Amino acid sequence: MASSEETKSLEAECLCGSIHFTFDIPVASLPLSVYLCHCSICRHATGAPTVFHSVLPKNTTPNFISPSTERNLTSFKPAEDCTYDFCSTCGCHVAGVSFDRKEWTIATSMFKDHGLDKFKITSHVFSKSGPGSAIPAVVSKIDGRDIKHWNPPDDDPRAKVNKPTAEAGPTGEDRLRAQCYCGGVSFTFGRPNDEVRNDTFMSKYVSPRDQNKWLAIYDVCDDCRLANGTHVAGWTFVPLMLCDPPIKTDLKIGTARTYASSPGVLRSFCGTCGATVMYSCAARMPTAEQAVVDIATGILRCPEGVMGEDWLTWRAALAFEQTGVRYDKGFHQALRDGMKAWSEEQYGEALTMMIE
């Protein structure tokens, strides 16, 4: 048995490296219990479908590794008891932090080693927060273990589900709102139109099953994990020409900040609340008029539910599956198998569309 004073150092770093620290965790507390939070605050303030959080022992605070410093964090206050902290440069969600900075609920996805001896996913929290099926329904077991659900009692104000209102354009056409938690980034986009469907490039991102819907995927690559601060990113693919108000290829709108994570790649996030907003790459911009961007599904305000089935067709296969499995085998295998089963139930087959 480990002594009560023995500790183990766990190292974490965001995509750009501006946030780089260790936590000294009592060995007796390992593995740390991890919960997946599906509340609307976490979804809309990160842009992700869910957030992987672990409450650290009180007074367990980060040891920043130079040149990283706590000053590289931006803090946003979404609630009355904590801030959400994210990297000011790349937007990576880092933690929920008490106002006295002594209690950290850390985003475990940015740690370099997510092995079972260090982290153990145990529960879905606020799994009823968003209507419709989603990751809580898809991932019910990990490594043969049942994943528990926690939701507030029905008469608790926190149990209220805020259903977004359907929107329409000036001529009555459907519009879907994309908006971060603080509202600093807010825009709408429409369904595929004839110009998109008849374009040899942009039409690649229209659902082959329903020409009025867009393609969507779960992406589990390392870069998205470290830019979002969560194991899994949800993306849908939409031409910028359909966004209102207009958004240029620099992705600047409202309070958005951008980070060039690699040559030809640009990521945007809200500089106020930290929500991931968009991803763009040179390969999806043959011309400025044909530019297609990835929009984070966690900021979509779909009236029918968090999977947006009225707007999106989801591919069963995960993007960069092997990368995800290498990082956290149990979760990503569960997500892979769950999405295959969900796709078969939803569409009658496991959809395997190629997304360039």
Tab-separated table of C-alpha atoms in Angstrom:
chain	number	residue	atom	x	y	z
A	1	MET	CA	0.000	0.000	0.000
A	2	ALA	CA	1.286	3.476	-0.904
A	3	SER	CA	2.048	5.811	1.973
A	4	SER	CA	-0.309	8.751	2.451
A	5	GLU	CA	2.542	11.146	1.580
A	6	GLU	CA	3.795	9.420	-1.575
A	7	THR	CA	2.932	11.320	-4.760
A	8	LYS	CA	3.178	10.802	-8.505
A	9	SER	CA	3.789	13.612	-10.964
A	10	LEU	CA	1.338	13.789	-13.902
A	11	GLU	CA	2.303	16.002	-16.847
A	12	ALA	CA	-0.037	17.921	-19.149
A	13	GLU	CA	0.482	20.267	-22.090
A	14	CYS	CA	-1.811	22.039	-24.546
A	15	LEU	CA	-1.331	22.020	-28.319
A	16	CYS	CA	0.767	25.182	-28.544
A	17	GLY	CA	2.762	24.514	-25.363
A	18	SER	CA	1.848	27.800	-23.670
A	19	ILE	CA	0.200	25.756	-20.920
A	20	HIS	CA	2.569	23.081	-19.615
A	21	PHE	CA	2.495	21.852	-16.042
A	22	THR	CA	2.573	18.910	-13.681
A	23	PHE	CA	0.349	17.976	-10.768
A	24	ASP	CA	1.718	16.010	-7.820
A	25	ILE	CA	-1.076	13.556	-7.047
A	26	PRO	CA	-1.132	11.350	-3.942
A	27	VAL	CA	-0.520	7.795	-5.123
A	28	ALA	CA	-3.321	6.675	-2.830
A	29	SER	CA	-5.727	8.793	-4.948
A	30	LEU	CA	-4.808	7.074	-8.223
A	31	PRO	CA	-6.359	6.327	-10.575
A	32	LEU	CA	-8.232	9.610	-10.626
A	33	SER	CA	-11.934	9.256	-11.289
A	34	VAL	CA	-12.971	10.909	-14.563
A	35	TYR	CA	-16.491	11.962	-15.471
A	36	LEU	CA	-17.784	13.015	-18.865
A	37	CYS	CA	-19.805	16.207	-18.491
A	38	HIS	CA	-22.532	16.790	-21.077
A	39	CYS	CA	-24.066	19.963	-19.635
A	40	SER	CA	-24.831	22.833	-21.972
A	41	ILE	CA	-22.196	25.006	-20.296
A	42	CYS	CA	-19.432	22.508	-21.038
A	43	ARG	CA	-20.629	21.881	-24.591
A	44	HIS	CA	-21.120	25.521	-25.525
A	45	ALA	CA	-18.004	26.784	-23.676
A	46	THR	CA	-15.675	24.227	-25.276
A	47	GLY	CA	-17.342	23.472	-28.614
A	48	ALA	CA	-16.906	19.781	-27.856
A	49	PRO	CA	-19.614	17.108	-27.481
A	50	THR	CA	-18.437	16.375	-23.946
A	51	VAL	CA	-15.660	17.284	-21.525
A	52	PHE	CA	-13.451	14.860	-19.555
A	53	HIS	CA	-13.090	16.220	-16.021
A	54	SER	CA	-11.499	15.034	-12.794
A	55	VAL	CA	-11.775	16.782	-9.438
A	56	LEU	CA	-8.300	16.955	-7.920
A	57	PRO	CA	-7.667	16.764	-4.177
A	58	LYS	CA	-8.031	20.200	-2.561
A	59	ASN	CA	-4.870	22.350	-2.602
A	60	THR	CA	-3.469	20.272	-5.462
A	61	THR	CA	-2.364	23.064	-7.772
A	62	PRO	CA	-0.311	23.039	-10.982
A	63	ASN	CA	3.456	23.301	-11.127
A	64	PHE	CA	4.047	25.302	-14.304
A	65	ILE	CA	7.067	24.339	-16.388
A	66	SER	CA	8.955	27.389	-17.671
A	67	PRO	CA	8.413	29.260	-19.929
A	68	SER	CA	4.771	28.304	-19.330
A	69	THR	CA	3.009	30.326	-16.684
A	70	GLU	CA	-0.453	30.685	-15.187
A	71	ARG	CA	-0.598	34.108	-16.843
A	72	ASN	CA	-1.003	32.261	-20.165
A	73	LEU	CA	-4.508	31.227	-19.094
A	74	THR	CA	-7.701	33.150	-19.813
A	75	SER	CA	-10.413	32.746	-17.180
A	76	PHE	CA	-14.134	32.865	-17.952
A	77	LYS	CA	-16.857	32.834	-15.299
A	78	PRO	CA	-19.760	30.650	-16.496
A	79	ALA	CA	-21.149	30.001	-13.012
A	80	GLU	CA	-21.182	31.418	-9.500
A	81	ASP	CA	-18.561	29.103	-8.046
A	82	CYS	CA	-15.725	28.746	-10.561
A	83	THR	CA	-13.994	29.911	-13.700
A	84	TYR	CA	-13.324	27.943	-16.854
A	85	ASP	CA	-9.674	28.410	-17.763
A	86	PHE	CA	-8.297	27.943	-21.262
A	87	CYS	CA	-5.064	28.606	-23.120
A	88	SER	CA	-5.018	32.181	-24.396
A	89	THR	CA	-3.068	31.128	-27.497
A	90	CYS	CA	-4.614	27.881	-28.808
A	91	GLY	CA	-7.902	27.790	-26.872
A	92	CYS	CA	-7.357	24.443	-25.127
A	93	HIS	CA	-9.820	23.951	-22.254
A	94	VAL	CA	-7.658	23.383	-19.182
A	95	ALA	CA	-9.798	23.310	-16.042
A	96	GLY	CA	-12.632	24.541	-13.927
A	97	VAL	CA	-11.017	26.449	-11.062
A	98	SER	CA	-12.438	27.725	-7.775
A	99	PHE	CA	-12.224	31.461	-7.217
A	100	ASP	CA	-9.494	31.025	-4.590
A	101	ARG	CA	-7.501	28.965	-7.175
A	102	LYS	CA	-7.086	26.091	-4.698
A	103	GLU	CA	-9.532	23.601	-6.235
A	104	TRP	CA	-8.945	22.385	-9.784
A	105	THR	CA	-11.301	20.261	-11.851
A	106	ILE	CA	-8.859	19.372	-14.558
A	107	ALA	CA	-9.414	18.478	-18.203
A	108	THR	CA	-7.722	15.090	-18.259
A	109	SER	CA	-7.472	14.941	-22.059
A	110	MET	CA	-4.404	17.182	-22.101
A	111	PHE	CA	-2.318	14.816	-19.961
A	112	LYS	CA	0.480	13.003	-21.725
A	113	ASP	CA	-0.443	9.606	-20.256
A	114	HIS	CA	-4.112	8.695	-19.819
A	115	GLY	CA	-3.383	5.122	-18.737
A	116	LEU	CA	-5.721	3.163	-16.471
A	117	ASP	CA	-3.267	3.443	-13.595
A	118	LYS	CA	-3.711	7.225	-13.683
A	119	PHE	CA	-7.236	7.933	-14.957
A	120	LYS	CA	-10.432	5.883	-14.884
A	121	ILE	CA	-13.617	7.022	-16.627
A	122	THR	CA	-16.496	6.214	-14.290
A	123	SER	CA	-19.566	8.272	-15.170
A	124	HIS	CA	-21.616	10.464	-17.475
A	125	VAL	CA	-22.794	13.669	-15.771
A	126	PHE	CA	-25.750	15.755	-16.982
A	127	SER	CA	-26.399	13.098	-19.612
A	128	LYS	CA	-29.989	14.388	-19.975
A	129	SER	CA	-28.834	17.964	-20.560
A	130	GLY	CA	-29.159	17.783	-24.326
A	131	PRO	CA	-32.151	16.137	-25.995
A	132	GLY	CA	-31.571	13.271	-28.388
A	133	SER	CA	-29.071	10.430	-28.418
A	134	ALA	CA	-25.388	11.258	-28.131
A	135	ILE	CA	-22.213	10.019	-26.440
A	136	PRO	CA	-24.008	9.068	-23.159
A	137	ALA	CA	-26.146	6.620	-25.147
A	138	VAL	CA	-23.337	5.512	-27.451
A	139	VAL	CA	-20.750	4.847	-24.716
A	140	SER	CA	-22.488	2.747	-22.066
A	141	LYS	CA	-19.562	0.470	-21.194
A	142	ILE	CA	-15.774	0.850	-21.199
A	143	ASP	CA	-13.571	-2.226	-20.884
A	144	GLY	CA	-16.660	-4.189	-19.841
A	145	ARG	CA	-17.510	-1.773	-17.025
A	146	ASP	CA	-20.882	-0.038	-16.888
A	147	ILE	CA	-20.522	3.738	-17.016
A	148	LYS	CA	-22.859	5.303	-14.477
A	149	HIS	CA	-25.120	8.284	-15.135
A	150	TRP	CA	-25.720	11.208	-12.807
A	151	ASN	CA	-28.428	13.799	-13.371
A	152	PRO	CA	-30.000	16.275	-10.948
A	153	PRO	CA	-33.517	15.499	-9.667
A	154	ASP	CA	-36.287	16.556	-12.026
A	155	ASP	CA	-37.377	19.364	-9.681
A	156	ASP	CA	-33.838	20.784	-9.527
A	157	PRO	CA	-33.422	23.955	-11.654
A	158	ARG	CA	-30.276	22.388	-13.118
A	159	ALA	CA	-32.410	19.643	-14.666
A	160	LYS	CA	-34.130	22.084	-17.016
A	161	VAL	CA	-33.325	21.383	-20.665
A	162	ASN	CA	-33.194	24.538	-22.740
A	163	LYS	CA	-34.403	23.582	-26.196
A	164	PRO	CA	-33.087	25.916	-28.908
A	165	THR	CA	-35.603	27.618	-31.163
A	166	ALA	CA	-35.625	26.819	-34.875
A	167	GLU	CA	-34.545	29.787	-36.996
A	168	ALA	CA	-35.351	30.923	-40.508
A	169	GLY	CA	-33.850	33.348	-42.995
A	170	PRO	CA	-35.568	36.372	-44.559
A	171	THR	CA	-37.299	34.236	-47.186
A	172	GLY	CA	-38.275	31.502	-44.736
A	173	GLU	CA	-35.401	29.119	-45.445
A	174	ASP	CA	-34.003	27.016	-42.580
A	175	ARG	CA	-31.019	28.443	-40.710
A	176	LEU	CA	-29.016	26.744	-37.951
A	177	ARG	CA	-27.471	28.829	-35.188
A	178	ALA	CA	-23.847	28.266	-34.137
A	179	GLN	CA	-23.035	30.160	-30.961
A	180	CYS	CA	-20.505	29.836	-28.173
A	181	TYR	CA	-21.546	29.999	-24.530
A	182	CYS	CA	-20.912	33.714	-24.007
A	183	GLY	CA	-22.413	34.683	-27.370
A	184	GLY	CA	-19.278	36.485	-28.520
A	185	VAL	CA	-19.235	34.268	-31.608
A	186	SER	CA	-22.642	33.769	-33.194
A	187	PHE	CA	-23.695	33.070	-36.767
A	188	THR	CA	-26.078	30.930	-38.778
A	189	PHE	CA	-25.714	28.769	-41.854
A	190	GLY	CA	-28.184	27.218	-44.224
A	191	ARG	CA	-28.781	23.856	-45.802
A	192	PRO	CA	-26.973	22.776	-48.984
A	193	ASN	CA	-28.306	24.821	-51.899
A	194	ASP	CA	-28.142	24.223	-55.647
A	195	GLU	CA	-24.871	26.135	-55.973
A	196	VAL	CA	-23.233	23.847	-53.418
A	197	ARG	CA	-24.789	20.629	-54.721
A	198	ASN	CA	-23.705	21.430	-58.290
A	199	ASP	CA	-20.139	22.362	-57.347
A	200	THR	CA	-17.622	19.539	-57.845
A	201	PHE	CA	-15.761	20.447	-54.643
A	202	MET	CA	-18.330	21.753	-52.164
A	203	SER	CA	-20.753	18.934	-52.981
A	204	LYS	CA	-18.335	16.455	-51.364
A	205	TYR	CA	-19.521	17.667	-47.957
A	206	VAL	CA	-23.225	17.204	-48.636
A	207	SER	CA	-24.781	14.061	-47.163
A	208	PRO	CA	-25.080	11.342	-49.818
A	209	ARG	CA	-28.193	10.089	-48.017
A	210	ASP	CA	-30.018	13.410	-47.827
A	211	GLN	CA	-29.064	16.344	-50.042
A	212	ASN	CA	-30.483	18.754	-47.436
A	213	LYS	CA	-27.966	17.723	-44.773
A	214	TRP	CA	-24.254	18.112	-44.097
A	215	LEU	CA	-21.705	15.440	-43.206
A	216	ALA	CA	-20.480	15.167	-39.609
A	217	ILE	CA	-17.830	13.105	-37.798
A	218	TYR	CA	-16.206	12.508	-34.457
A	219	ASP	CA	-12.488	13.297	-34.678
A	220	VAL	CA	-10.071	11.797	-32.134
A	221	CYS	CA	-6.722	13.065	-33.452
A	222	ASP	CA	-4.070	14.332	-31.046
A	223	ASP	CA	-4.087	17.911	-32.365
A	224	CYS	CA	-7.839	18.345	-31.867
A	225	ARG	CA	-7.609	16.709	-28.435
A	226	LEU	CA	-4.933	19.176	-27.355
A	227	ALA	CA	-6.589	22.196	-28.987
A	228	ASN	CA	-9.997	21.427	-27.447
A	229	GLY	CA	-8.926	19.834	-24.169
A	230	THR	CA	-11.217	16.855	-24.734
A	231	HIS	CA	-10.819	13.329	-26.133
A	232	VAL	CA	-13.258	13.813	-28.994
A	233	ALA	CA	-14.163	16.683	-31.299
A	234	GLY	CA	-17.368	16.810	-33.307
A	235	TRP	CA	-17.189	18.507	-36.707
A	236	THR	CA	-19.563	19.303	-39.525
A	237	PHE	CA	-18.378	20.700	-42.848
A	238	VAL	CA	-19.980	23.831	-44.291
A	239	PRO	CA	-18.992	26.316	-47.028
A	240	LEU	CA	-18.181	29.747	-45.608
A	241	MET	CA	-20.349	31.274	-48.333
A	242	LEU	CA	-23.440	30.034	-46.473
A	243	CYS	CA	-22.566	31.692	-43.157
A	244	ASP	CA	-24.348	34.823	-41.966
A	245	PRO	CA	-22.980	37.271	-41.036
A	246	PRO	CA	-20.261	36.708	-43.650
A	247	ILE	CA	-17.055	35.087	-42.410
A	248	LYS	CA	-13.826	35.404	-44.383
A	249	THR	CA	-11.104	32.788	-44.660
A	250	ASP	CA	-9.269	34.412	-41.727
A	251	LEU	CA	-12.169	33.025	-39.585
A	252	LYS	CA	-12.450	36.306	-37.701
A	253	ILE	CA	-15.938	36.956	-36.358
A	254	GLY	CA	-16.956	38.587	-33.102
A	255	THR	CA	-14.645	37.621	-30.241
A	256	ALA	CA	-12.905	34.851	-32.196
A	257	ARG	CA	-9.161	34.369	-31.905
A	258	THR	CA	-7.174	32.202	-34.287
A	259	TYR	CA	-4.181	29.902	-33.982
A	260	ALA	CA	-2.181	28.502	-36.898
A	261	SER	CA	-1.462	25.033	-35.526
A	262	SER	CA	0.522	23.841	-38.561
A	263	PRO	CA	1.287	25.067	-42.102
A	264	GLY	CA	-1.971	25.687	-43.947
A	265	VAL	CA	-4.116	25.007	-40.863
A	266	LEU	CA	-6.043	27.652	-38.924
A	267	ARG	CA	-8.161	27.081	-35.825
A	268	SER	CA	-10.540	29.580	-34.245
A	269	PHE	CA	-11.965	29.804	-30.743
A	270	CYS	CA	-13.842	32.373	-28.702
A	271	GLY	CA	-11.372	34.609	-26.902
A	272	THR	CA	-13.862	35.209	-24.090
A	273	CYS	CA	-15.262	31.774	-23.151
A	274	GLY	CA	-12.784	29.518	-24.984
A	275	ALA	CA	-15.188	27.556	-27.188
A	276	THR	CA	-13.677	25.925	-30.250
A	277	VAL	CA	-15.446	27.396	-33.272
A	278	MET	CA	-13.825	26.411	-36.571
A	279	TYR	CA	-10.987	24.565	-38.251
A	280	SER	CA	-9.761	25.309	-41.755
A	281	CYS	CA	-7.043	23.844	-43.936
A	282	ALA	CA	-5.638	24.680	-47.355
A	283	ALA	CA	-6.927	21.410	-48.833
A	284	ARG	CA	-10.516	22.537	-48.241
A	285	MET	CA	-10.008	25.950	-49.836
A	286	PRO	CA	-9.401	25.465	-53.572
A	287	THR	CA	-10.674	29.049	-53.956
A	288	ALA	CA	-11.967	31.613	-51.475
A	289	GLU	CA	-15.451	31.161	-52.944
A	290	GLN	CA	-15.332	27.381	-52.400
A	291	ALA	CA	-13.830	27.454	-48.897
A	292	VAL	CA	-15.272	24.728	-46.667
A	293	VAL	CA	-14.601	24.830	-42.918
A	294	ASP	CA	-15.140	22.448	-40.020
A	295	ILE	CA	-17.633	23.870	-37.518
A	296	ALA	CA	-17.539	22.517	-33.955
A	297	THR	CA	-20.786	20.654	-33.279
A	298	GLY	CA	-20.709	21.601	-29.589
A	299	ILE	CA	-21.756	25.167	-30.451
A	300	LEU	CA	-24.647	24.162	-32.723
A	301	ARG	CA	-28.100	25.022	-31.385
A	302	CYS	CA	-30.101	22.183	-32.935
A	303	PRO	CA	-33.719	22.087	-31.677
A	304	GLU	CA	-33.932	18.313	-32.217
A	305	GLY	CA	-30.928	17.470	-30.031
A	306	VAL	CA	-27.175	17.535	-29.678
A	307	MET	CA	-26.568	15.193	-32.637
A	308	GLY	CA	-28.542	17.502	-34.912
A	309	GLU	CA	-30.091	14.632	-36.873
A	310	ASP	CA	-32.321	17.040	-38.808
A	311	TRP	CA	-29.229	18.805	-40.164
A	312	LEU	CA	-26.400	16.278	-40.068
A	313	THR	CA	-25.556	12.791	-41.315
A	314	TRP	CA	-22.933	11.218	-39.065
A	315	ARG	CA	-20.228	8.901	-40.298
A	316	ALA	CA	-19.858	5.801	-38.144
A	317	ALA	CA	-16.072	5.586	-38.432
A	318	LEU	CA	-14.009	7.877	-36.215
A	319	ALA	CA	-11.481	10.186	-37.827
A	320	PHE	CA	-7.941	9.182	-36.785
A	321	GLU	CA	-9.265	6.214	-34.833
A	322	GLN	CA	-5.870	4.604	-34.275
A	323	THR	CA	-4.517	7.819	-32.764
A	324	GLY	CA	-7.380	7.869	-30.294
A	325	VAL	CA	-7.017	4.180	-29.442
A	326	ARG	CA	-3.327	4.709	-28.777
A	327	TYR	CA	-4.139	7.503	-26.304
A	328	ASP	CA	-7.091	5.917	-24.470
A	329	LYS	CA	-7.847	2.454	-25.790
A	330	GLY	CA	-10.894	1.702	-23.668
A	331	PHE	CA	-12.834	4.875	-24.377
A	332	HIS	CA	-12.087	5.086	-28.073
A	333	GLN	CA	-12.895	1.444	-28.728
A	334	ALA	CA	-16.183	1.964	-26.888
A	335	LEU	CA	-16.907	5.090	-28.948
A	336	ARG	CA	-15.988	3.295	-32.180
A	337	ASP	CA	-18.230	0.324	-31.440
A	338	GLY	CA	-21.019	2.541	-30.130
A	339	MET	CA	-21.032	4.783	-33.199
A	340	LYS	CA	-21.125	1.737	-35.472
A	341	ALA	CA	-24.175	0.403	-33.615
A	342	TRP	CA	-25.799	3.853	-33.556
A	343	SER	CA	-25.274	4.291	-37.294
A	344	GLU	CA	-26.726	0.861	-38.039
A	345	GLU	CA	-29.800	1.682	-35.959
A	346	GLN	CA	-30.152	5.205	-37.344
A	347	TYR	CA	-29.383	4.574	-41.009
A	348	GLY	CA	-29.603	0.807	-41.446
A	349	GLU	CA	-25.854	0.543	-42.038
A	350	ALA	CA	-22.531	1.705	-40.625
A	351	LEU	CA	-21.830	4.736	-42.797
A	352	THR	CA	-18.252	4.958	-44.068
A	353	MET	CA	-18.279	8.056	-46.287
A	354	MET	CA	-14.901	9.417	-47.349
A	355	ILE	CA	-14.321	12.936	-46.042
A	356	GLU	CA	-11.388	14.698	-47.664
